[in-house]
mmCIF file of C-alpha atoms in Angstrom:
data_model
loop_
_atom_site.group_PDB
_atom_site.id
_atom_site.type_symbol
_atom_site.label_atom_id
_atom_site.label_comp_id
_atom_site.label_asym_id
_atom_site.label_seq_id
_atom_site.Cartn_x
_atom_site.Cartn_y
_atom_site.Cartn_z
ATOM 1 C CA UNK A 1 14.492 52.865 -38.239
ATOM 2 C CA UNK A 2 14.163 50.372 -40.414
ATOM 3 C CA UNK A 3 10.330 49.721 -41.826
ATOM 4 C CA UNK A 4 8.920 46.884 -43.930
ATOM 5 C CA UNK A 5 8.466 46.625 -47.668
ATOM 6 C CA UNK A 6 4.891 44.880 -47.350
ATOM 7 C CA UNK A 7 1.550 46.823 -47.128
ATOM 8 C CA UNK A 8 0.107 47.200 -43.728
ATOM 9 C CA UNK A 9 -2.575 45.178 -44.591
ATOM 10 C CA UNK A 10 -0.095 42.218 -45.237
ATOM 11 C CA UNK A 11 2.123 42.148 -42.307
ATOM 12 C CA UNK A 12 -1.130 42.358 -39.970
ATOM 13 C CA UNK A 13 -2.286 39.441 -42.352
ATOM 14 C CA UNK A 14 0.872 37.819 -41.107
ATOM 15 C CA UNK A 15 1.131 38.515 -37.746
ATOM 16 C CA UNK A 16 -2.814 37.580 -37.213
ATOM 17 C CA UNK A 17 -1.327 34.029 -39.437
ATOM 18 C CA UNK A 18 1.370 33.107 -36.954
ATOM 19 C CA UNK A 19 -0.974 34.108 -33.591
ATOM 20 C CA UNK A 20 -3.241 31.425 -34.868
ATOM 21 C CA UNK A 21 -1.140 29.093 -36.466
ATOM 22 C CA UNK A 22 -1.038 25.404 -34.565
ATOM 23 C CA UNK A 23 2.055 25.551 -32.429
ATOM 24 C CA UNK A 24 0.792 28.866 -31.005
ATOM 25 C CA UNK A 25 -2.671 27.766 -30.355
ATOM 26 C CA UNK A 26 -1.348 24.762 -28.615
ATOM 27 C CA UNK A 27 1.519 26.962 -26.655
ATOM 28 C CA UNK A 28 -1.223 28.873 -25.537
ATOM 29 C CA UNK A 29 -3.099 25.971 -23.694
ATOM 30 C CA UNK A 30 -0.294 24.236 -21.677
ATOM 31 C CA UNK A 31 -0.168 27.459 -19.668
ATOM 32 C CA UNK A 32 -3.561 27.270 -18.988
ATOM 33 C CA UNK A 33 -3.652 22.767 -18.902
ATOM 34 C CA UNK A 34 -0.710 22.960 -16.166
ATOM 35 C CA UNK A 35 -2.258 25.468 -14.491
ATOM 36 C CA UNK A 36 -5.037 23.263 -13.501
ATOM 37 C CA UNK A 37 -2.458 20.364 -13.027
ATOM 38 C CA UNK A 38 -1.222 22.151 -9.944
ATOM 39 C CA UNK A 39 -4.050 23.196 -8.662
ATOM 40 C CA UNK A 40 -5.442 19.665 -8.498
ATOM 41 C CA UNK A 41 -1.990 18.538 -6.877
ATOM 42 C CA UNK A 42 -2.931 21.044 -4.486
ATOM 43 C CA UNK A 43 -6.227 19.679 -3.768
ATOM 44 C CA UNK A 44 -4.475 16.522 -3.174
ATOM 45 C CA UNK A 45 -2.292 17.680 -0.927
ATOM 46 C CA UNK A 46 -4.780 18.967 1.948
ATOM 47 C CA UNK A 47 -6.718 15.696 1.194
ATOM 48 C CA UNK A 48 -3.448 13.916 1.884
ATOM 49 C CA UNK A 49 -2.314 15.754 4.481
ATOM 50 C CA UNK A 50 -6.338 15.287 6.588
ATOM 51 C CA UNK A 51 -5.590 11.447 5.651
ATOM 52 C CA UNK A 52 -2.083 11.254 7.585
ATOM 53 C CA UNK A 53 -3.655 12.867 10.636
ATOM 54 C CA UNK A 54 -6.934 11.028 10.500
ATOM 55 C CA UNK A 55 -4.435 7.890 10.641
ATOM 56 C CA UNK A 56 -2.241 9.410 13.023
ATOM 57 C CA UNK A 57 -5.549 9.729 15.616
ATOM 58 C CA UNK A 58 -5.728 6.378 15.303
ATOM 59 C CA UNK A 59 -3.117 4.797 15.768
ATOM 60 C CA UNK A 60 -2.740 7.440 19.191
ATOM 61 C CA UNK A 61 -6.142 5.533 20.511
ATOM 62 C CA UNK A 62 -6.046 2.415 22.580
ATOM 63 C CA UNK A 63 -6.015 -1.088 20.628
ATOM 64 C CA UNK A 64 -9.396 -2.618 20.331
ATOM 65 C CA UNK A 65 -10.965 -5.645 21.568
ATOM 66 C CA UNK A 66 -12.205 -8.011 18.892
ATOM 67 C CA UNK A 67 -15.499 -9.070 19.591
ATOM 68 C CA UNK A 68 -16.631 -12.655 19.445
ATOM 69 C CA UNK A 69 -18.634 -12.236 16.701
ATOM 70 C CA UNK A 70 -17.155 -9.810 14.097
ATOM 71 C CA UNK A 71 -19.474 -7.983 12.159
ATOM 72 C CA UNK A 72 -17.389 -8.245 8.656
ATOM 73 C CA UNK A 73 -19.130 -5.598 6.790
ATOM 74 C CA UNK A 74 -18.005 -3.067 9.736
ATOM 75 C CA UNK A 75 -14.458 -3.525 9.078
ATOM 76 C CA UNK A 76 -13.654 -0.744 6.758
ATOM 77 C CA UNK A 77 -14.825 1.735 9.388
ATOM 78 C CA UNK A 78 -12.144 0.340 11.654
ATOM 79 C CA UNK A 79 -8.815 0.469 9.481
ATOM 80 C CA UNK A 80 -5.670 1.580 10.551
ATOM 81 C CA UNK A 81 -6.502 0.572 14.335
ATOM 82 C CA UNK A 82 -4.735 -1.382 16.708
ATOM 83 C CA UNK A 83 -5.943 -4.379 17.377
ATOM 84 C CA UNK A 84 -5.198 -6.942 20.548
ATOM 85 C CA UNK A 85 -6.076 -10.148 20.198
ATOM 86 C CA UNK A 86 -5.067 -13.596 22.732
ATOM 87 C CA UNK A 87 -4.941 -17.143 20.531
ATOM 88 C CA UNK A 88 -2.607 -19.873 19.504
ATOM 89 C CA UNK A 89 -1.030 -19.409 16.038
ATOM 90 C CA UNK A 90 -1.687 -22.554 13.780
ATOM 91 C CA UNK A 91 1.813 -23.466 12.401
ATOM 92 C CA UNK A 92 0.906 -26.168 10.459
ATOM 93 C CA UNK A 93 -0.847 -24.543 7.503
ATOM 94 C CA UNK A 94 1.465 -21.887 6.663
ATOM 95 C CA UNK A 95 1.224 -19.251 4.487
ATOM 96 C CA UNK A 96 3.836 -17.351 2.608
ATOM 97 C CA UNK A 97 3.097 -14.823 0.622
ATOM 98 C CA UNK A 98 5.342 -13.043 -1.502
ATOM 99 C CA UNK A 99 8.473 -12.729 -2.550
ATOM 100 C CA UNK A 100 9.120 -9.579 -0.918
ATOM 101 C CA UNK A 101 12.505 -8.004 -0.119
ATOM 102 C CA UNK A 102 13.669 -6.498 3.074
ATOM 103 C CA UNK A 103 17.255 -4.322 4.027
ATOM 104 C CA UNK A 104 18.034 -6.381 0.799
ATOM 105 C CA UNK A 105 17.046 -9.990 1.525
ATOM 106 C CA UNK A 106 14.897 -12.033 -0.604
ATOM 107 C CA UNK A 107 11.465 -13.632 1.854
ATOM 108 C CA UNK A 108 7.941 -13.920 1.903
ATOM 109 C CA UNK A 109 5.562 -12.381 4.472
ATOM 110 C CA UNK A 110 4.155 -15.481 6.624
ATOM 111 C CA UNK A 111 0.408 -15.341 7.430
ATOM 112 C CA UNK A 112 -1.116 -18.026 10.039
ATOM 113 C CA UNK A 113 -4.137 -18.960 11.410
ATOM 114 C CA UNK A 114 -4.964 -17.319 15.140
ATOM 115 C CA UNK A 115 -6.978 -19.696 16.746
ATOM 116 C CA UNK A 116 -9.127 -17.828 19.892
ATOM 117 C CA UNK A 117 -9.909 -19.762 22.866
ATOM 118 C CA UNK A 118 -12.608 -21.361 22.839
ATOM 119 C CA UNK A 119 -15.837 -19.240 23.609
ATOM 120 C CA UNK A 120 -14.148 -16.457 22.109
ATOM 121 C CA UNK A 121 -14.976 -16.437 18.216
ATOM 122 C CA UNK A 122 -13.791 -18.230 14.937
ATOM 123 C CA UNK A 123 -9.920 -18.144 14.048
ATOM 124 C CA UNK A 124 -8.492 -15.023 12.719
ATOM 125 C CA UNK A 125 -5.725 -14.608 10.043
ATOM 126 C CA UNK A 126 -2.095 -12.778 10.983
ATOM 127 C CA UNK A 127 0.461 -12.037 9.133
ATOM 128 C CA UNK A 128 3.344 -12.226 11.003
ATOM 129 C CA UNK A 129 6.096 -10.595 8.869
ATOM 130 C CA UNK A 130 8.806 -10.799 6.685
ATOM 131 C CA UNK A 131 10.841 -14.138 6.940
ATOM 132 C CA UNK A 132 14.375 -14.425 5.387
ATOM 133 C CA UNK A 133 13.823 -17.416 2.463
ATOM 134 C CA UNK A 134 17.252 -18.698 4.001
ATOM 135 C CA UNK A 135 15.450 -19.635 6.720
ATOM 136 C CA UNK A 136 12.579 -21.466 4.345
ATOM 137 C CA UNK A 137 12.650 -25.199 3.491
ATOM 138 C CA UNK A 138 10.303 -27.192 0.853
ATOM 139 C CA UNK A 139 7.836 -25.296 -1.602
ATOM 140 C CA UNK A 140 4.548 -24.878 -2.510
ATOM 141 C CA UNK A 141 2.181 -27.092 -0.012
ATOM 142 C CA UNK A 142 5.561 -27.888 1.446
ATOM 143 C CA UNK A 143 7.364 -25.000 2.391
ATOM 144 C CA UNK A 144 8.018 -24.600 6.213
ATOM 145 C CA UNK A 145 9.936 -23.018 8.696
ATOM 146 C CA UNK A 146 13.770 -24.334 9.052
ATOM 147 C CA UNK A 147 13.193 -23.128 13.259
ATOM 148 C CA UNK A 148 9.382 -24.714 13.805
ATOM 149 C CA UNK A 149 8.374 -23.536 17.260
ATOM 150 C CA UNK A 150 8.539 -25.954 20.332
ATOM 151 C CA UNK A 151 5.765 -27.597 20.617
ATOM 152 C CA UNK A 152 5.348 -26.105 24.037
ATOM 153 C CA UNK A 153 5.999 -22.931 22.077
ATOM 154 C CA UNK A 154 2.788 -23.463 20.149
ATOM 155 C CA UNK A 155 0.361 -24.572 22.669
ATOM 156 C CA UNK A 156 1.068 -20.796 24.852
ATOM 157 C CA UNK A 157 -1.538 -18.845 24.493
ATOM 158 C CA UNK A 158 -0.222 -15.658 22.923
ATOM 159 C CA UNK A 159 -1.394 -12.118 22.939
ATOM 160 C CA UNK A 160 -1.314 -9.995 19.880
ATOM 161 C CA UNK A 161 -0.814 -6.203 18.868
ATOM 162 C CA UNK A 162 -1.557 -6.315 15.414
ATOM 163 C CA UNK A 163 -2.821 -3.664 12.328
ATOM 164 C CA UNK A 164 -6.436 -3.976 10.836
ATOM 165 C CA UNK A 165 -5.274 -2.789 7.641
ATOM 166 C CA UNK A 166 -7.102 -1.220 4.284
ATOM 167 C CA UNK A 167 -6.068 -4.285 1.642
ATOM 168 C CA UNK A 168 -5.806 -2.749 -1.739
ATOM 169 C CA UNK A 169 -6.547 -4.716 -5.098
ATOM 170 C CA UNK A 170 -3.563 -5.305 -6.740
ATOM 171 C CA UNK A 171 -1.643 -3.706 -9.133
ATOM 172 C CA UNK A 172 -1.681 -5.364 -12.912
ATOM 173 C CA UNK A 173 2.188 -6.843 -12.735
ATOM 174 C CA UNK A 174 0.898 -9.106 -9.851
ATOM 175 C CA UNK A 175 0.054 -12.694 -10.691
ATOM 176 C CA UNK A 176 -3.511 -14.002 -9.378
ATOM 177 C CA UNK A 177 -2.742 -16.295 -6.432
ATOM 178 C CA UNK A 178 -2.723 -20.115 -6.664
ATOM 179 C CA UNK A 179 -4.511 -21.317 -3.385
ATOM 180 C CA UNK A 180 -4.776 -24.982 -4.724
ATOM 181 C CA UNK A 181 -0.857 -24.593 -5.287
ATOM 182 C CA UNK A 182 -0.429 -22.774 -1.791
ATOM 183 C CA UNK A 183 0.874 -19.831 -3.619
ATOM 184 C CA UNK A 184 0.438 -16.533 -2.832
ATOM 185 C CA UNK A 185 1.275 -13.328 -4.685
ATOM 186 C CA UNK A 186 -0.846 -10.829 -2.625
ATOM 187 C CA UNK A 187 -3.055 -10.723 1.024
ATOM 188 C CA UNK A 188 -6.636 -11.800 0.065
ATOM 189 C CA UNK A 189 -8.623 -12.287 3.238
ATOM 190 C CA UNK A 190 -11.276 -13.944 1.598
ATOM 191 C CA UNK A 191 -9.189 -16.404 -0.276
ATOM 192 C CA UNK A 192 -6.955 -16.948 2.284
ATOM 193 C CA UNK A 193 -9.945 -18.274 4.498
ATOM 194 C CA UNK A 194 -11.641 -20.381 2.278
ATOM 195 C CA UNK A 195 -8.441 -21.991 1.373
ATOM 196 C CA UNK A 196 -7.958 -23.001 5.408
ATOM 197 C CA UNK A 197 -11.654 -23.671 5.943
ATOM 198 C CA UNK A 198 -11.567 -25.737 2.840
ATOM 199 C CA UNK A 199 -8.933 -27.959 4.120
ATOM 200 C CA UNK A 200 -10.721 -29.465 6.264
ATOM 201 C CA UNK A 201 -14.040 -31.441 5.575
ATOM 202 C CA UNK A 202 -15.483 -30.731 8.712
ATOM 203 C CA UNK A 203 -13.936 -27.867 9.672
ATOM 204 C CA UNK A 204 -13.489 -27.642 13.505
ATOM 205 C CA UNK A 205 -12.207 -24.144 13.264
ATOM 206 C CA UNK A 206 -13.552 -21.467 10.460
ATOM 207 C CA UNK A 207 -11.280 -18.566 9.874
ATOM 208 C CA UNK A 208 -12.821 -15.974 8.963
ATOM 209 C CA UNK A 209 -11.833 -13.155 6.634
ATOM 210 C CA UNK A 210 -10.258 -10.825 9.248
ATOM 211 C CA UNK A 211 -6.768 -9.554 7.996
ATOM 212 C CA UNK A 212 -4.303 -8.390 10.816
ATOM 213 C CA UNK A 213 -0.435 -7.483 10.320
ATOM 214 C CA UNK A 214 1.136 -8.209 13.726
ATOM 215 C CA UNK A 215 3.419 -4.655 15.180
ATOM 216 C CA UNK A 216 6.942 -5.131 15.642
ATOM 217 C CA UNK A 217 8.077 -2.460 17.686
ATOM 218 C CA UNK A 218 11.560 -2.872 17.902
ATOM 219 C CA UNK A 219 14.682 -1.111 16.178
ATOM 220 C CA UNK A 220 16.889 -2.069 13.343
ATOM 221 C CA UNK A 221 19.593 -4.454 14.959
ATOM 222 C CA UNK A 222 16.469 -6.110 16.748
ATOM 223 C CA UNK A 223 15.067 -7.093 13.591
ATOM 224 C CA UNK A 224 17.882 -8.183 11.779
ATOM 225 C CA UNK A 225 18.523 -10.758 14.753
ATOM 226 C CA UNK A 226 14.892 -12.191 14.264
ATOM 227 C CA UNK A 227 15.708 -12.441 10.743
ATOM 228 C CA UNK A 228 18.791 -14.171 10.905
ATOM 229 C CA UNK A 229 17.107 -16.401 13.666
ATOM 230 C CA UNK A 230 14.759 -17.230 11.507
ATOM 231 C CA UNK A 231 11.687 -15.243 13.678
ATOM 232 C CA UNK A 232 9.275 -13.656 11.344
ATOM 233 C CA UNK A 233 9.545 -9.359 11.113
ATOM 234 C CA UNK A 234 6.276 -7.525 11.603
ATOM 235 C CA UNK A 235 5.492 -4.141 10.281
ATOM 236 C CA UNK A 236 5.885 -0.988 12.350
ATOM 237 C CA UNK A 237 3.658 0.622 14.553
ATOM 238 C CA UNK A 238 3.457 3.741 11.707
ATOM 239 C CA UNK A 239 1.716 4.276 8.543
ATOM 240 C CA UNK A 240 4.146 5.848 5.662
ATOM 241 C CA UNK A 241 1.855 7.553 2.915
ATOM 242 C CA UNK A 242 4.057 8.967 -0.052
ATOM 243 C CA UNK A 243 3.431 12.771 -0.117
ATOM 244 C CA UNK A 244 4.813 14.004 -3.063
ATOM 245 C CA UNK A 245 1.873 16.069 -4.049
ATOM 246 C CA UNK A 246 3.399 19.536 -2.758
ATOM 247 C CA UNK A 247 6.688 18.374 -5.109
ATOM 248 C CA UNK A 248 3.802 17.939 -8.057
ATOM 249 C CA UNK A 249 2.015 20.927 -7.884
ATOM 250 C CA UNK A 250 6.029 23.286 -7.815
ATOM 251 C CA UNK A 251 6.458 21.310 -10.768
ATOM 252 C CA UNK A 252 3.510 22.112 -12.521
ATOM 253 C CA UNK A 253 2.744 25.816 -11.722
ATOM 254 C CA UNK A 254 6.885 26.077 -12.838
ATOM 255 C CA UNK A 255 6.090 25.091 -15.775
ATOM 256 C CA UNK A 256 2.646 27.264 -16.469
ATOM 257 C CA UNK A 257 4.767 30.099 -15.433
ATOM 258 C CA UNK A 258 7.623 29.376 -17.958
ATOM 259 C CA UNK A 259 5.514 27.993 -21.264
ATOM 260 C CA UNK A 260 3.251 31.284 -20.322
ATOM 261 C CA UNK A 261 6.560 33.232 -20.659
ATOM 262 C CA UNK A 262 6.980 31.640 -23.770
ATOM 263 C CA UNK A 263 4.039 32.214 -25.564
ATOM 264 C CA UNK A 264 3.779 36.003 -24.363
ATOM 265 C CA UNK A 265 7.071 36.122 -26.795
ATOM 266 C CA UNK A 266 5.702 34.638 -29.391
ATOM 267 C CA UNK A 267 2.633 36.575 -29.724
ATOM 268 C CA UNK A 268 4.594 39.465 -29.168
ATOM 269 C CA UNK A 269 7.440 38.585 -32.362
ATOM 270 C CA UNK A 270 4.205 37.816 -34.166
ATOM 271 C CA UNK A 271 3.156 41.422 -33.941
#
């Protein structure tokens, strides 16, 4: 058995030294500070998790009527429904906002003015979906469909199942949108309206600030015909929300469980 040279006194001195030196101190508190990680990611999780149903409920009930006069302020406590909605889309003020990228091809989302019959409310806005920018002509003020509608095409009164969606700020890499340029980064219901109402100097139809994203229920081949045809893409009838939270929270109570390991060593050496 092999014992140490040093008084007593001294190799406690030591051992008490390298227990509270720095590096252990701050071993010591990931254990703890990861600890807490994952049990906020857990948190999230059953927050996430009564989100995707809450959504899923609604998408199960039956679309909604717009009323004639929509009460704007309300709107929030109606996202994530279904929407139907008759009126004649307004092809010549196009919108295309974007670019955006879909199954690998460069477009823009196109958003148009819904006119309602009359008697039935102010114009709404749509966006129709993702358009293929081989199938664009022009820019700015002048970009346009290559395959305008018929004419007869756009006087048919047309019913809609669309999305009232949550519109989220966005993110910092975005550039602000341009509406005197017709240029548009990101949805803004609020400048997307003022920018048609403005157009005209006595308006004879307001849009209003509604925001709907038309449903496209079909399947893959479907879509890629409509893109190829030109025909605008709308989103699905589901709402993805990335769950990674559970993924988060392994990660996290892994690695209170290993740097705990860790420092139980080192206080133990230190003895």
């Amino acid at each position: 058995m092999t014992r140490s040279i040093l008084p007593p006194t001294v190799v406690n001195r030591h051992g008490r030294a390298a227990v509270q030196s720095p590096t252990t101190l701050v071993l010591g508190f990931i254990p703890v500070f990861t600890f807490g990680l994952g049990y906020w990611q857990i948190k999230r999780l059953k927050w996430k998790l009564s989100l995707i149903e809450e959504l899923e409920d609604k998408l199960q009930m039956e679309p909604m009527r717009l009323p004639r006069k929509v009460n704007l302020g309300a709107l929030d406590d109606f996202a994530f429904r279904l929407v139907e909605v008759d009126g004649q889309f307004d092809y010549s003020r196009p919108i295309f906002v974007g670019p955006r990228v879909r199954e690998g091809a460069l477009g823009y989302h196109l958003v148009l003015p819904l006119v309602r019959p009359e008697g039935h409310g102010d114009a709404l806005l749509v966006n129709r979906g993702f358009v293929a920018e081989t199938q664009l002509e022009g820019t700015g003020s002048n970009r346009r469909l290559k395959n305008m509608p018929t004419e007869k095409d756009v006087q048919k009164q047309t019913k809609v199942l669309a999305l009232l969606p949550r519109v989220y700020p966005p993110n910092a890499f975005t550039p602000p949108n341009k509406p005197e340029k017709n240029e548009w980064f990101h949805a803004n219901a609020n400048e997307m309206a003022s920018f048609y109402t403005g157009q005209q100097q006595q308006p004879e139809q307001v849009v209003i600030p509604v925001y709907l994203e038309e449903i496209f229920a079909g399947n893959a081949g479907e879509a890629a015909a409509r893109i190829s045809a030109g025909a605008p893409v709308g989103r699905a009838p589901t709402i993805e929300l990335r769950n990674q939270h559970a993924v988060y929270a392994a990660t996290w109570f892994s690695l209170s469980a290993a740097t705990s390991v860790m420092f139980g060593l080192l206080v133990r050496r230190a003895r």
